[in-house]
Amino acid sequence: MLGTSGGPPEPDEIDLTGLNRYDETVGSPAPPFDPLRLCVFTTVALIACVLGPIAVLGFALIAIAGYARARRQGLLRSKCKLGDTRLVLAYLSVLALLSAVATPFWVMFWIGRC
């Protein structure tokens, strides 16, 4: 394609109206992966690292309350790997119990280190 002067076309002589249009046959591109979940996991791990069994107890109690409410509303299967909400509640209860037992030992460990 040559410009009006016989040389390369000037930028204002190039027709760009057909570019950058949406093509329905191609469809929309997949949205980029959002690693928000990884940030959430890291934040939860940091809280658990700093607060130890107190954080585990807090998260377990919140999860128990959530699963108990969901079960009362009819949820029988969870997306959790354990599946059955009764197993999930049992698992969370064991974690809560173990973290409640571990909390005094954790506090004594940190008091002894100060």
GROMACS .gro file of C-alpha atoms in nm:
model
  114
    1MET     CA    1   0.000   0.000   0.000
    2LEU     CA    2   0.144   0.332  -0.109
    3GLY     CA    3   0.057   0.675   0.006
    4THR     CA    4  -0.062   0.960  -0.218
    5SER     CA    5   0.297   1.075  -0.269
    6GLY     CA    6   0.406   0.730  -0.393
    7GLY     CA    7   0.601   0.649  -0.076
    8PRO     CA    8   0.490   0.480   0.247
    9PRO     CA    9   0.149   0.598   0.365
   10GLU     CA   10   0.132   0.871   0.625
   11PRO     CA   11  -0.029   0.775   0.961
   12ASP     CA   12  -0.335   0.988   0.886
   13GLU     CA   13  -0.380   0.811   0.547
   14ILE     CA   14  -0.412   0.458   0.695
   15ASP     CA   15  -0.767   0.325   0.740
   16LEU     CA   16  -0.789   0.168   1.087
   17THR     CA   17  -1.168   0.160   1.119
   18GLY     CA   18  -1.187  -0.218   1.076
   19LEU     CA   19  -0.947  -0.292   1.359
   20ASN     CA   20  -1.022  -0.351   1.725
   21ARG     CA   21  -1.376  -0.476   1.671
   22TYR     CA   22  -1.544  -0.754   1.868
   23ASP     CA   23  -1.579  -1.075   1.668
   24GLU     CA   24  -1.878  -1.280   1.789
   25THR     CA   25  -1.741  -1.596   1.626
   26VAL     CA   26  -1.432  -1.587   1.845
   27GLY     CA   27  -1.609  -1.520   2.175
   28SER     CA   28  -1.481  -1.351   2.486
   29PRO     CA   29  -1.134  -1.433   2.615
   30ALA     CA   30  -1.112  -1.627   2.939
   31PRO     CA   31  -1.074  -1.397   3.238
   32PRO     CA   32  -0.722  -1.397   3.382
   33PHE     CA   33  -0.657  -1.615   3.686
   34ASP     CA   34  -0.710  -1.419   4.007
   35PRO     CA   35  -0.493  -1.560   4.286
   36LEU     CA   36  -0.711  -1.402   4.558
   37ARG     CA   37  -0.758  -1.741   4.723
   38LEU     CA   38  -0.381  -1.772   4.764
   39CYS     CA   39  -0.371  -1.433   4.937
   40VAL     CA   40  -0.652  -1.541   5.168
   41PHE     CA   41  -0.471  -1.868   5.251
   42THR     CA   42  -0.151  -1.677   5.327
   43THR     CA   43  -0.336  -1.434   5.553
   44VAL     CA   44  -0.505  -1.717   5.743
   45ALA     CA   45  -0.167  -1.893   5.779
   46LEU     CA   46  -0.012  -1.572   5.915
   47ILE     CA   47  -0.292  -1.529   6.168
   48ALA     CA   48  -0.255  -1.893   6.273
   49CYS     CA   49   0.121  -1.852   6.303
   50VAL     CA   50   0.093  -1.541   6.521
   51LEU     CA   51  -0.204  -1.645   6.733
   52GLY     CA   52  -0.144  -2.022   6.734
   53PRO     CA   53  -0.420  -2.238   6.879
   54ILE     CA   54  -0.629  -1.933   6.966
   55ALA     CA   55  -0.669  -1.863   6.593
   56VAL     CA   56  -0.747  -2.228   6.520
   57LEU     CA   57  -1.011  -2.226   6.794
   58GLY     CA   58  -1.164  -1.904   6.660
   59PHE     CA   59  -1.175  -2.024   6.298
   60ALA     CA   60  -1.310  -2.364   6.404
   61LEU     CA   61  -1.589  -2.208   6.610
   62ILE     CA   62  -1.687  -1.979   6.322
   63ALA     CA   63  -1.686  -2.276   6.083
   64ILE     CA   64  -1.890  -2.491   6.325
   65ALA     CA   65  -2.150  -2.216   6.352
   66GLY     CA   66  -2.163  -2.181   5.973
   67TYR     CA   67  -2.190  -2.554   5.903
   68ALA     CA   68  -2.447  -2.606   6.180
   69ARG     CA   69  -2.662  -2.329   6.033
   70ALA     CA   70  -2.623  -2.466   5.681
   71ARG     CA   71  -2.713  -2.816   5.799
   72ARG     CA   72  -3.026  -2.684   5.972
   73GLN     CA   73  -3.120  -2.519   5.643
   74GLY     CA   74  -3.086  -2.851   5.458
   75LEU     CA   75  -2.723  -2.880   5.343
   76LEU     CA   76  -2.630  -3.249   5.366
   77ARG     CA   77  -2.324  -3.257   5.135
   78SER     CA   78  -2.044  -3.003   5.145
   79LYS     CA   79  -1.781  -2.915   4.886
   80CYS     CA   80  -1.531  -3.000   5.159
   81LYS     CA   81  -1.329  -3.316   5.089
   82LEU     CA   82  -1.507  -3.489   5.378
   83GLY     CA   83  -1.839  -3.447   5.199
   84ASP     CA   84  -2.103  -3.522   5.461
   85THR     CA   85  -2.167  -3.220   5.680
   86ARG     CA   86  -2.176  -3.442   5.990
   87LEU     CA   87  -1.817  -3.547   5.921
   88VAL     CA   88  -1.718  -3.185   5.865
   89LEU     CA   89  -1.879  -3.083   6.194
   90ALA     CA   90  -1.705  -3.370   6.375
   91TYR     CA   91  -1.370  -3.272   6.222
   92LEU     CA   92  -1.415  -2.907   6.319
   93SER     CA   93  -1.524  -3.005   6.671
   94VAL     CA   94  -1.212  -3.216   6.719
   95LEU     CA   95  -0.996  -2.925   6.599
   96ALA     CA   96  -1.174  -2.685   6.834
   97LEU     CA   97  -1.130  -2.924   7.128
   98LEU     CA   98  -0.762  -2.984   7.055
   99SER     CA   99  -0.690  -2.614   7.012
  100ALA     CA  100  -0.877  -2.534   7.336
  101VAL     CA  101  -0.660  -2.791   7.518
  102ALA     CA  102  -0.342  -2.660   7.351
  103THR     CA  103  -0.407  -2.292   7.426
  104PRO     CA  104  -0.292  -2.294   7.793
  105PHE     CA  105   0.026  -2.480   7.698
  106TRP     CA  106   0.091  -2.231   7.416
  107VAL     CA  107   0.038  -1.937   7.655
  108MET     CA  108   0.271  -2.095   7.916
  109PHE     CA  109   0.532  -2.150   7.644
  110TRP     CA  110   0.527  -1.781   7.547
  111ILE     CA  111   0.518  -1.659   7.908
  112GLY     CA  112   0.818  -1.875   7.987
  113ARG     CA  113   1.008  -1.729   7.689
  114CYS     CA  114   0.951  -1.366   7.789
   0.00000   0.00000   0.00000
